[in-house]
Structure formats: C-alpha cells, structure tokens
Tab-separated table of C-alpha atoms and ligand atoms in Angstrom:
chain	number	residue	atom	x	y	z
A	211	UNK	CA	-10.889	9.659	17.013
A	212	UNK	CA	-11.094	6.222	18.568
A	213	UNK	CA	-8.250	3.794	17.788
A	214	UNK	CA	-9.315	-0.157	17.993
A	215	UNK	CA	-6.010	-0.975	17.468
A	216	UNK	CA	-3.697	-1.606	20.178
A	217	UNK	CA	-0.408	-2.197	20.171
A	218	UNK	CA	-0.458	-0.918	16.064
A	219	UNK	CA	1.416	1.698	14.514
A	220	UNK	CA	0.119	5.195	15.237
A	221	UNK	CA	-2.439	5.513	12.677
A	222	UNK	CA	-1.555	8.648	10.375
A	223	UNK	CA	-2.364	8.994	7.056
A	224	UNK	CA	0.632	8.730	4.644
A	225	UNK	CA	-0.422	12.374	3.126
A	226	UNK	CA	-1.363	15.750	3.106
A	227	UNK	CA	-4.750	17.045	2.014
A	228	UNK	CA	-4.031	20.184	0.397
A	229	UNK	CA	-3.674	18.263	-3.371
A	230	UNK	CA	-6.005	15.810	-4.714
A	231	UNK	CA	-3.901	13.076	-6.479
A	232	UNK	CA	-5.226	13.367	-10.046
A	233	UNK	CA	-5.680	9.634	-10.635
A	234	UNK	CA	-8.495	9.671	-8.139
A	235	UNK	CA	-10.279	12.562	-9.586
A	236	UNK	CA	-13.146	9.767	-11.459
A	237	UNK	CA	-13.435	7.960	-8.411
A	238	UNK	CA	-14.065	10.781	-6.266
A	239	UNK	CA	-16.671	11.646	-8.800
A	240	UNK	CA	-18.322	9.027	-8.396
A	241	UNK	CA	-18.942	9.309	-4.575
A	242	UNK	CA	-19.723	12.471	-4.279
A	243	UNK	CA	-22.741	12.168	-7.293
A	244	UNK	CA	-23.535	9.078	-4.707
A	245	UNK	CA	-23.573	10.588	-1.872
A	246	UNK	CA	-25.186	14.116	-3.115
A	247	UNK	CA	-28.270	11.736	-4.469
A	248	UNK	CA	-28.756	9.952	-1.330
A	249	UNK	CA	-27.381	6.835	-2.797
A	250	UNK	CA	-23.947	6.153	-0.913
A	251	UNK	CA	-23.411	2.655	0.032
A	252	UNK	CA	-22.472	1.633	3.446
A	253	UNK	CA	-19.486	0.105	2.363
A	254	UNK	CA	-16.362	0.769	-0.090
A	255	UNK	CA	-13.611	-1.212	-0.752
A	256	UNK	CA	-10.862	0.454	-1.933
A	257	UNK	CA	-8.650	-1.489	-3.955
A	258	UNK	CA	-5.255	0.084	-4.737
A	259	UNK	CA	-1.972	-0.299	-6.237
A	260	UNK	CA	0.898	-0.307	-3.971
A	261	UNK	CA	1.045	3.548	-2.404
A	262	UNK	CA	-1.212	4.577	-5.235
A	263	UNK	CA	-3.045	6.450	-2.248
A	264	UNK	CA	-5.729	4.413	-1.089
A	265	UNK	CA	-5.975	5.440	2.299
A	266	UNK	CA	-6.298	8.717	0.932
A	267	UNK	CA	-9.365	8.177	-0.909
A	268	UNK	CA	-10.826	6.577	2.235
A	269	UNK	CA	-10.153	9.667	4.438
A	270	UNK	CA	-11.425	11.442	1.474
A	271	UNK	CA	-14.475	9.315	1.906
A	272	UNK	CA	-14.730	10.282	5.517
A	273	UNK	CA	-14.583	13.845	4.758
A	274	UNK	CA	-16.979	13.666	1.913
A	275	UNK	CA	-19.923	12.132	4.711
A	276	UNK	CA	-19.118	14.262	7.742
A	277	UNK	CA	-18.214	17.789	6.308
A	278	UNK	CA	-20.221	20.495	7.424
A	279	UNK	CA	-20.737	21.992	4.075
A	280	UNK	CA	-22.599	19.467	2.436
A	281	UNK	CA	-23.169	21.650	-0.804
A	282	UNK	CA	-19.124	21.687	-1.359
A	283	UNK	CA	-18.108	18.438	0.574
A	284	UNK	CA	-15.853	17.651	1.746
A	285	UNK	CA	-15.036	21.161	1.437
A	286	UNK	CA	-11.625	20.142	3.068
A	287	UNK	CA	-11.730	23.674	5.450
A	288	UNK	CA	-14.693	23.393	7.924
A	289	UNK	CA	-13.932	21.591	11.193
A	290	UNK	CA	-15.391	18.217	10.421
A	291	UNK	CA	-13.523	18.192	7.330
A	292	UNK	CA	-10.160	19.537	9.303
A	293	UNK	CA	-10.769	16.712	12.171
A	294	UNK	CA	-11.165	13.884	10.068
A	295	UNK	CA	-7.640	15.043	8.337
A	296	UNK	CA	-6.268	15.669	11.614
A	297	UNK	CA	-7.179	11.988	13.059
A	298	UNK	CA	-9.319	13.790	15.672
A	299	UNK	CA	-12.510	13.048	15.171
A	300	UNK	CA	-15.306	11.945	16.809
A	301	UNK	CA	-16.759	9.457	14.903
A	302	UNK	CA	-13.960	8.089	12.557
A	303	UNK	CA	-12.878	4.926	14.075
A	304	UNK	CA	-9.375	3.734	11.753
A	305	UNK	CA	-8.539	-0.427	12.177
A	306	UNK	CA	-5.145	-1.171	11.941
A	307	UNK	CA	-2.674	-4.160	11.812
A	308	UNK	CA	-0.872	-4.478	15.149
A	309	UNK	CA	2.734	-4.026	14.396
A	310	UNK	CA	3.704	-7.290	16.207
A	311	UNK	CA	1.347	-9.808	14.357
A	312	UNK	CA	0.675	-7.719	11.247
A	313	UNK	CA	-2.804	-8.987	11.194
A	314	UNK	CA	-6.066	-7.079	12.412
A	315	UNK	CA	-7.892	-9.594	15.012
A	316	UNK	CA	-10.978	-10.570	15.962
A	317	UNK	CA	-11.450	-7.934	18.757
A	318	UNK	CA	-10.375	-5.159	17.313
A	319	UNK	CA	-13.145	-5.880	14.309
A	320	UNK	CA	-15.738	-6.544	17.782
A	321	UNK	CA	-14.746	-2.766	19.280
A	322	UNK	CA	-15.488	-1.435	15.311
A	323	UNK	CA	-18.682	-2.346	15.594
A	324	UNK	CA	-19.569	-1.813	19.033
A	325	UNK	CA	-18.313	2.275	18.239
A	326	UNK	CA	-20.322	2.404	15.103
A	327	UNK	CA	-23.444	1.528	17.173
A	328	UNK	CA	-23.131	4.304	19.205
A	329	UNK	CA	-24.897	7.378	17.812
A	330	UNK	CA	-22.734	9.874	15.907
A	331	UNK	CA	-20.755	12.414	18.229
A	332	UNK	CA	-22.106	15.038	15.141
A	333	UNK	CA	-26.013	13.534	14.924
A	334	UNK	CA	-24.503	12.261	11.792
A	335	UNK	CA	-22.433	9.909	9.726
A	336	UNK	CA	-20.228	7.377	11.697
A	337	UNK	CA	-17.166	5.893	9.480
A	338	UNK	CA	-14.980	2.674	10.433
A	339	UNK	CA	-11.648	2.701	8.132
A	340	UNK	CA	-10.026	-0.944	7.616
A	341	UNK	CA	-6.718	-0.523	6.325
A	342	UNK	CA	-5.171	-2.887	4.829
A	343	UNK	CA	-8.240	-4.902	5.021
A	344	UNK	CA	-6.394	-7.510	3.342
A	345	UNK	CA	-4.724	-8.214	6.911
A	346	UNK	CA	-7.942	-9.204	8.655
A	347	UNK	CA	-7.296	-12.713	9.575
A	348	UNK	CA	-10.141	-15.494	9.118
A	349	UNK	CA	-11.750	-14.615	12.446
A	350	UNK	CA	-11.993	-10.631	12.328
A	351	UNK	CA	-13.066	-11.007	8.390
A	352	UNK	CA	-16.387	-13.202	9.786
A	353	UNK	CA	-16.587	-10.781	12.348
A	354	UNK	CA	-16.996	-7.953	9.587
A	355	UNK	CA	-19.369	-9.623	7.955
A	356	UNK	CA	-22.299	-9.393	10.973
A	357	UNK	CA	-21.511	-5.578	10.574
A	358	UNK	CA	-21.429	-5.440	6.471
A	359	UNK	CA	-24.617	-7.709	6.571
A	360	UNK	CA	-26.600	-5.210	9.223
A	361	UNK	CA	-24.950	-1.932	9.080
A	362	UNK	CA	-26.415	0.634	11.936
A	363	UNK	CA	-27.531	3.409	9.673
A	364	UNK	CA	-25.308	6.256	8.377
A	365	UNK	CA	-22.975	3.774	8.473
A	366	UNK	CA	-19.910	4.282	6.411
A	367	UNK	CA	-17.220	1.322	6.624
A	368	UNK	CA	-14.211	2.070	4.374
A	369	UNK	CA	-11.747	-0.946	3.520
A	370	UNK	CA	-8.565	-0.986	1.874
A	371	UNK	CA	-6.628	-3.035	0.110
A	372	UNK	CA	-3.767	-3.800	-2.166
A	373	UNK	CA	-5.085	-7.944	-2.954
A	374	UNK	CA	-8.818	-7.526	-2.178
A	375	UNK	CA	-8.180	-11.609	-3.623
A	376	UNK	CA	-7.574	-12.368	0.107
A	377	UNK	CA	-10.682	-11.455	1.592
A	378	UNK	CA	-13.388	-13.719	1.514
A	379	UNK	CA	-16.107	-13.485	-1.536
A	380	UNK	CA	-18.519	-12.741	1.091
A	381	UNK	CA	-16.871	-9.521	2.375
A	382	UNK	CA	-16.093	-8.777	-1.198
A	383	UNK	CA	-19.781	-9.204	-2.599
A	384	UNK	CA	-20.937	-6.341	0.381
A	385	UNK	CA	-18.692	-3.490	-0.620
A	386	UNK	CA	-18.504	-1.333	-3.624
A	387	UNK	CA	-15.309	-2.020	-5.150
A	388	UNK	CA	-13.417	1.612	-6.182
A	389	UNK	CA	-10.088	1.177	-7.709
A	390	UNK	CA	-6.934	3.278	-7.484
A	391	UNK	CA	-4.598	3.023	-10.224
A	392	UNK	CA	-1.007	3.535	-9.962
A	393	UNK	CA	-0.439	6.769	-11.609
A	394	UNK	CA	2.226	7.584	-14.127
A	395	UNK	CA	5.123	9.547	-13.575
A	396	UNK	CA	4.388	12.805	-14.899
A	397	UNK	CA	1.233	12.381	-12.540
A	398	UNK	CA	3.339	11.055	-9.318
A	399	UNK	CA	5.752	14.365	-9.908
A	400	UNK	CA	2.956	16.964	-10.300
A	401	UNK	CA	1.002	15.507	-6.923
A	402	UNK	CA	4.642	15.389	-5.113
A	403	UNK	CA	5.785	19.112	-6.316
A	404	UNK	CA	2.202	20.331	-5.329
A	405	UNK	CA	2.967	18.582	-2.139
A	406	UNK	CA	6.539	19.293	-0.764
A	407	UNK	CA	7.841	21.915	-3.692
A	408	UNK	CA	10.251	21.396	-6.584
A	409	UNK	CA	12.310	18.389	-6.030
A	410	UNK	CA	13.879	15.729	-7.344
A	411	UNK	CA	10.943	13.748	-7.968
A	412	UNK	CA	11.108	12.146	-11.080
A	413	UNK	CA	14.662	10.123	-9.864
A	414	UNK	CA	13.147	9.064	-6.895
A	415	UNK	CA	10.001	7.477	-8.164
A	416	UNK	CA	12.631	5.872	-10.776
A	417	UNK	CA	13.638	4.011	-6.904
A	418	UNK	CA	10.354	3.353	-5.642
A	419	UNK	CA	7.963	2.396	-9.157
A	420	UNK	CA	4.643	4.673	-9.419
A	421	UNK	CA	4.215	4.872	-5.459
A	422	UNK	CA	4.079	8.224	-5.109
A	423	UNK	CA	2.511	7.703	-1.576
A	424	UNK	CA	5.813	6.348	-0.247
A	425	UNK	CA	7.757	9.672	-1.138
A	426	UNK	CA	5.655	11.995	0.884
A	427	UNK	CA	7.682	12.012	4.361
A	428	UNK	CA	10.817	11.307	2.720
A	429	UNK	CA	13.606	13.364	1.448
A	430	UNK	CA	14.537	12.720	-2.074
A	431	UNK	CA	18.593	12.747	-1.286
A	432	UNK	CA	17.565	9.598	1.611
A	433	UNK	CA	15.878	7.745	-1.330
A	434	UNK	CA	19.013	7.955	-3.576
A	435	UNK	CA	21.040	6.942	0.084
A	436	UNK	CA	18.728	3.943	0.238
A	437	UNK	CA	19.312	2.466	-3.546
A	438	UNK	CA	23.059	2.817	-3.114
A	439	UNK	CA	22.986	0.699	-0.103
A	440	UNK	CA	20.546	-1.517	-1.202
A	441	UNK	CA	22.667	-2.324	-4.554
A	442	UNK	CA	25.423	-2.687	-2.174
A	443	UNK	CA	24.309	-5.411	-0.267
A	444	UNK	CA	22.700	-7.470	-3.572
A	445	UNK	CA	26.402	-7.239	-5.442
A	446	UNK	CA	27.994	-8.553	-1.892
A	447	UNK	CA	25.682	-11.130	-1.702
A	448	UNK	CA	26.367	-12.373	-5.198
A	449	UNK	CA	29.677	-12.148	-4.479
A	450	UNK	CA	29.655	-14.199	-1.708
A	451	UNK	CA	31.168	-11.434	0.917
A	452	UNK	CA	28.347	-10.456	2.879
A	453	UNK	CA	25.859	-13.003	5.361
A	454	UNK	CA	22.307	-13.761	3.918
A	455	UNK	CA	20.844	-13.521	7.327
A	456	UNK	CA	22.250	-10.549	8.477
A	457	UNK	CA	21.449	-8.623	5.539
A	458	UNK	CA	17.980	-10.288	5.733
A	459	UNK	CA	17.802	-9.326	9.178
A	460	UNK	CA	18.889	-5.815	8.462
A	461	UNK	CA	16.287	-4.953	5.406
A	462	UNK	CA	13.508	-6.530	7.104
A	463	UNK	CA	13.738	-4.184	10.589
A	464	UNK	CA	14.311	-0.789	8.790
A	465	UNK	CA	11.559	1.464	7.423
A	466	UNK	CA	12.897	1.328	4.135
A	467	UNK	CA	12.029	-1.956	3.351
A	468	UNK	CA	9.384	-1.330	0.601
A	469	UNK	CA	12.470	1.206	-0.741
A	470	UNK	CA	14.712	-1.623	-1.124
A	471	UNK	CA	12.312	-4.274	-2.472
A	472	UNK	CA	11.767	-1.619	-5.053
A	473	UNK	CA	15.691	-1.237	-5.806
A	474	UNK	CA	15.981	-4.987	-5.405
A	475	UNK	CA	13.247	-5.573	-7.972
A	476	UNK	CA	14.936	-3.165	-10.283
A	477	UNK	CA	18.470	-4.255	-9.863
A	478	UNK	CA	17.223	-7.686	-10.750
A	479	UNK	CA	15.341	-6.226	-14.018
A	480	UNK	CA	18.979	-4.849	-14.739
A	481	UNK	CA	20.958	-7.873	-14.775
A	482	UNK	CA	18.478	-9.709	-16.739
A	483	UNK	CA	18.394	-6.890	-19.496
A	484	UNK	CA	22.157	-6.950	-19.259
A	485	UNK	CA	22.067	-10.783	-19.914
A	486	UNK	CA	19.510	-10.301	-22.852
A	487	UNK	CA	21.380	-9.009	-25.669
A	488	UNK	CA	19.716	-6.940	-27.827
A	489	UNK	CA	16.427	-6.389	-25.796
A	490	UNK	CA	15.776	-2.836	-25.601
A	491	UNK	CA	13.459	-2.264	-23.030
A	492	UNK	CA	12.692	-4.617	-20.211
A	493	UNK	CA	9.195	-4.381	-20.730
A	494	UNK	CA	9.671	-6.315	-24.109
A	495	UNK	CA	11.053	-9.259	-22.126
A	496	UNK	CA	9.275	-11.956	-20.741
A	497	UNK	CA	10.196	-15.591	-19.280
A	498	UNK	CA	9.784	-18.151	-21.469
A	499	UNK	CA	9.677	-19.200	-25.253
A	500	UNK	CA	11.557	-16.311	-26.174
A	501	UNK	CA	14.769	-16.655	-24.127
A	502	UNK	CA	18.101	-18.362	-25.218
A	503	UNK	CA	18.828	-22.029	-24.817
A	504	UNK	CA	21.417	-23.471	-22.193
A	505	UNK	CA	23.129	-22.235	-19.427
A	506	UNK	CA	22.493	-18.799	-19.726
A	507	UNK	CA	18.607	-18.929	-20.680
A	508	UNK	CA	18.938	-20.927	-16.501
A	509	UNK	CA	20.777	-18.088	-15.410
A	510	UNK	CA	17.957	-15.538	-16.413
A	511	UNK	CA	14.736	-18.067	-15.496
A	512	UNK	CA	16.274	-17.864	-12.234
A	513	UNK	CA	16.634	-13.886	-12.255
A	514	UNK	CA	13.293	-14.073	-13.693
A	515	UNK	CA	11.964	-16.796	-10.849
A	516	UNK	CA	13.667	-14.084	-8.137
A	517	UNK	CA	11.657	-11.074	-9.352
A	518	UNK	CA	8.649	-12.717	-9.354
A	519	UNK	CA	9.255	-13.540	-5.862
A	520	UNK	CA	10.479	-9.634	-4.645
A	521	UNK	CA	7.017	-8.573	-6.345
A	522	UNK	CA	5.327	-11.071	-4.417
A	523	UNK	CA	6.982	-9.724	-1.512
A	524	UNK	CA	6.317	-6.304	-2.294
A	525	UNK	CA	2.593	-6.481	-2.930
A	526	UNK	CA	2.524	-8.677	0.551
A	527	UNK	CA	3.818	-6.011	2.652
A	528	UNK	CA	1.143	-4.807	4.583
A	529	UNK	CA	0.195	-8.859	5.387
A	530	UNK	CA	1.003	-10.641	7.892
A	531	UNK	CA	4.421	-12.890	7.546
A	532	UNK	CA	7.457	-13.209	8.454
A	533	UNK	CA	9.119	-10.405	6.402
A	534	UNK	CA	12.759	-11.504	7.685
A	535	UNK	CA	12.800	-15.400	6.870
A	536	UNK	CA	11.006	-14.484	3.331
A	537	UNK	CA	14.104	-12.351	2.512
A	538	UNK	CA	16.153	-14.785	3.562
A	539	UNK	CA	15.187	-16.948	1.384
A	540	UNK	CA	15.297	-14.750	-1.415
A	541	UNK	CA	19.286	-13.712	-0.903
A	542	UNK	CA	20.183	-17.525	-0.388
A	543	UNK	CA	18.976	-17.866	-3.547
A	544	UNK	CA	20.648	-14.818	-4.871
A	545	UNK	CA	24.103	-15.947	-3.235
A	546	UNK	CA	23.886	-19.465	-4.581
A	547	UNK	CA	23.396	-18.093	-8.092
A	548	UNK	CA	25.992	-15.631	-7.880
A	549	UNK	CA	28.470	-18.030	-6.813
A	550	UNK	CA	27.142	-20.759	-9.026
B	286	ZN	ZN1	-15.794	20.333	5.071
C-alpha cells in the first residue's frame, strides 16, 4: 500500500472482515451486479452515518475490483482480497486527514493521482480511498476534480463521508452516491457478537447511539468506564466545581471523545425528559410550540439549544476544527445554566 498521507494517523480500517454488516448487504448488491456487468463507475461516494461502517464498504469496494476470483469477488480469501484487508497492497492508495490539521491538502490529493497513473502493480484495477472526504479542504477538493473529470482507466476512487453537504456540487455530481444507514440495535449486536463473541453489546451501543463501528477495538467494561466519567464531569460542571477548560481540554485530547459526545448528548436528552413531565419517550419531544411557558420552557430551549450543538459536534468529528475551544464553549454554557 502507498500512504499519501503524512504526518496522519496510521491508516487501519476500524474492522474486521470476517462479517458483513447486514445493513450494507443492498448496497453491496448493487456493486457487485455493477461491476460483474462491466458497468462500475470510477467513482463512489460513500455517504454514511456516524460509524455506520463506511470505510468498510469502501475496502469492500477495493476487494470487490482487485480479487483474484472474479466469479466470487471479493471472495475475501485469495491474496488480493487478503492484501487489500491487510493495508498491503499494491495498488490501494488510502487519503487521510493529517492528525495535526485534520484536513486532507492539496498535495496529498496531487500524490493520489500521480499513483493512480501508474499502471496497476496486478495489470489491473488501481483504487484511491478518500476518507473522510468531507475533510478535503477547498484546494485538494479542486484538485480531485482534474482526477474525477479524467480518470486513468480501471480507475476506482472511493470517497467517504459523513456530510457529503461539504463537498462541492461538482465533486458530488462525479460520484455515485451509496448510502450507509445507521443500523438498529438488534443489527449493531448481531455484527458485534459475530465479531468479538458474546458481550455486552446491547449496553454499550445504549453509550455510543447505532455506531457499531466505534465498539470494535473496544472493551465493553471501558465503554461503561467512559459514561461514568463523562456524567461526572457534566454534573461538576453544572455544579460549578470543576474548570470548563480543563475538562474541555481533557475530552478533546483523549480517544474517547466521540464516546463522551455520545454520553454528553444523552445525558442532556435525560435532563430534558426529566424536566418534561409526562413525556414518555424523548423521541416524542421536540423544541418548540409544544413546551411549557416561562422559566422552565428557557431552561429546556437551552438544553435543547446544547444538544443541537453536541450533535453538531459529533457529526463534525472527522473535520477539521478546533475540537477543544468548541467544547469549551459548550460547558461554559452548561456551567452558566447550571448555576443560573
Ligand atoms: Zn478475493
């Protein structure tokens, strides 16, 4: 594999290929009747809900072009099918966001296209991944476009995304959109017991919403570890006893920050349900009309105004900002209600 991504994270896939998530199963089925009649296009853009598995699909997508089985593909055992899994081969080229910026740049897009010009290591297929495409900044999104406008041929270019809405139309209009639904529950525990065994699954996706992507390195005990703290911090900060910009700091450096943005969000849906007598189920509530007059109907808009804004945040992750003043903002805001 070549990497045009210095300075990025290592680029792994989040998951292991030995279960198909379900929820893919009629998008899948569509590319391989594509491919199998001849009739792939040379680029896909994948969009996804948060750690619905995108970036699965899209190594999926690799597979399906450069396994050696083409009856079967991607057959998921041969060794094209086994490199492109692995990271290792030859003519998969992934594009990340460097870690520092969080953006992919212009030169990174420039070395994409100058590998998928060479010929294919294999005499066949060569596949650029984007992922999240939705951190290409202005520059490396133009950039794209030469290479989506006059793709070399057996050319596959890949792109995911979680707001495809940031991308410019013209990037959009070249790509075959494929979407990735979050998948329920039932369908996030069967994937992550065919995964890692019997576990608490169920509980944990309670923590992190249908992402069952975000579960698959982590131990289900850690997850529960994570919500305690995270509640933790959001009672201290509405009590007044903790520092908004430490704990900022502090959630915005760890790993688990799309674990506690979850718990945040849900914590929040808690106290508004608590504040919202008689509602039985959060999903019945909505900002607006319906809530009480005076002080308390403030209260709740503001709840309501704060979980808008951890969503935001959540869906945002893989974008480029500044992760640590955006929280910041939030728990001022949380502090000053709690002690308002
Ligand atoms: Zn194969």
């Amino acid at each position: 594999m070549s990497a045009a991504n210095d300075g990025a994270a290592p680029a792994a896939p989040a998951v292991g290929m030995n279960a198909a998530p379900e929820w893919t199963a009629g998008e899948r089925a569509r590319l391989r009747a594509a491919f199998q009649a001849g009739r792939l296009p040379h680029a896909l853009l994948i969009h996804e809900a948060p750690g619905a598995g995108g970036e699965w699909l899209a190594t999926w997508a690799a597979q399906l072009v450069l396994c050696r089985e083409p009856a079967r593909a991607p057959c998921g055992a041969c060794a094209g099918c086994r490199r492109v899994w692995a990271l290792q081969h030859p003519d998969v080229t992934w594009v990340r966001a460097a870690e520092d910026s969080r953006q992919i740049r212009i030169e990174q897009v420039r070395e994409l296209a100058a590998e998928l010009a060479l010929t294919a290591h294999g005499g066949g297929y060569k596949v650029g991944i984007v992922s999240p495409a939705d951190a290409l900044n202005r520059f490396a999104a133009n950039a794209l476009l030469k290479t989506l406008e006059e793709p070399p041929p057996r050319t596959l270019l890949v792109l995911t995304a979680t707001q495809p809405s940031r991308l410019p139309p013209t990037v959009i209009s070249r790509c075959q959109r494929l979407r990735v639904r979050a998948p329920t529950r039932a369908e996030g525990v069967a994937w992550l017991t065919a995964q890692r065994g019997t576990g608490e699954w169920g509980e944990a996706l309670d923590v992190v919403g249908e992402a069952p992507m975000l579960l698959v390195h982590v131990e289900p005990r850690e997850i529960a570890e994570v919500g305690l703290d995270a509640r933790r911090t959001l009672e201290a900060l509405t009590e007044g006893s903790t520092d908004p910009v430490a704990a900022a700091e502090r959630w915005a450096r760890g790993e688990a920050l799309p674990l506690r943005l979850k718990c945040f969000e849900n914590w929040l849906t808690d106290q508004i349900r608590r504040r919202t007598p008689g509602a039985a189920s959060f999903t019945e509530l909505r900002p607006g009309p319906y809530l009480p007059a005076g002080g308390v109907a403030l209260n709740i808009r503001e709840l309501f105004g704060l979980l808008d804004e951890v969503r935001e945040l959540r869906a945002a992750l893989d974008v480029p900002l500044n992760r640590g003043l955006a929280l910041e903002a939030l728990f001022r805001q949380l502090a000053r209600q709690g002690t308002g």
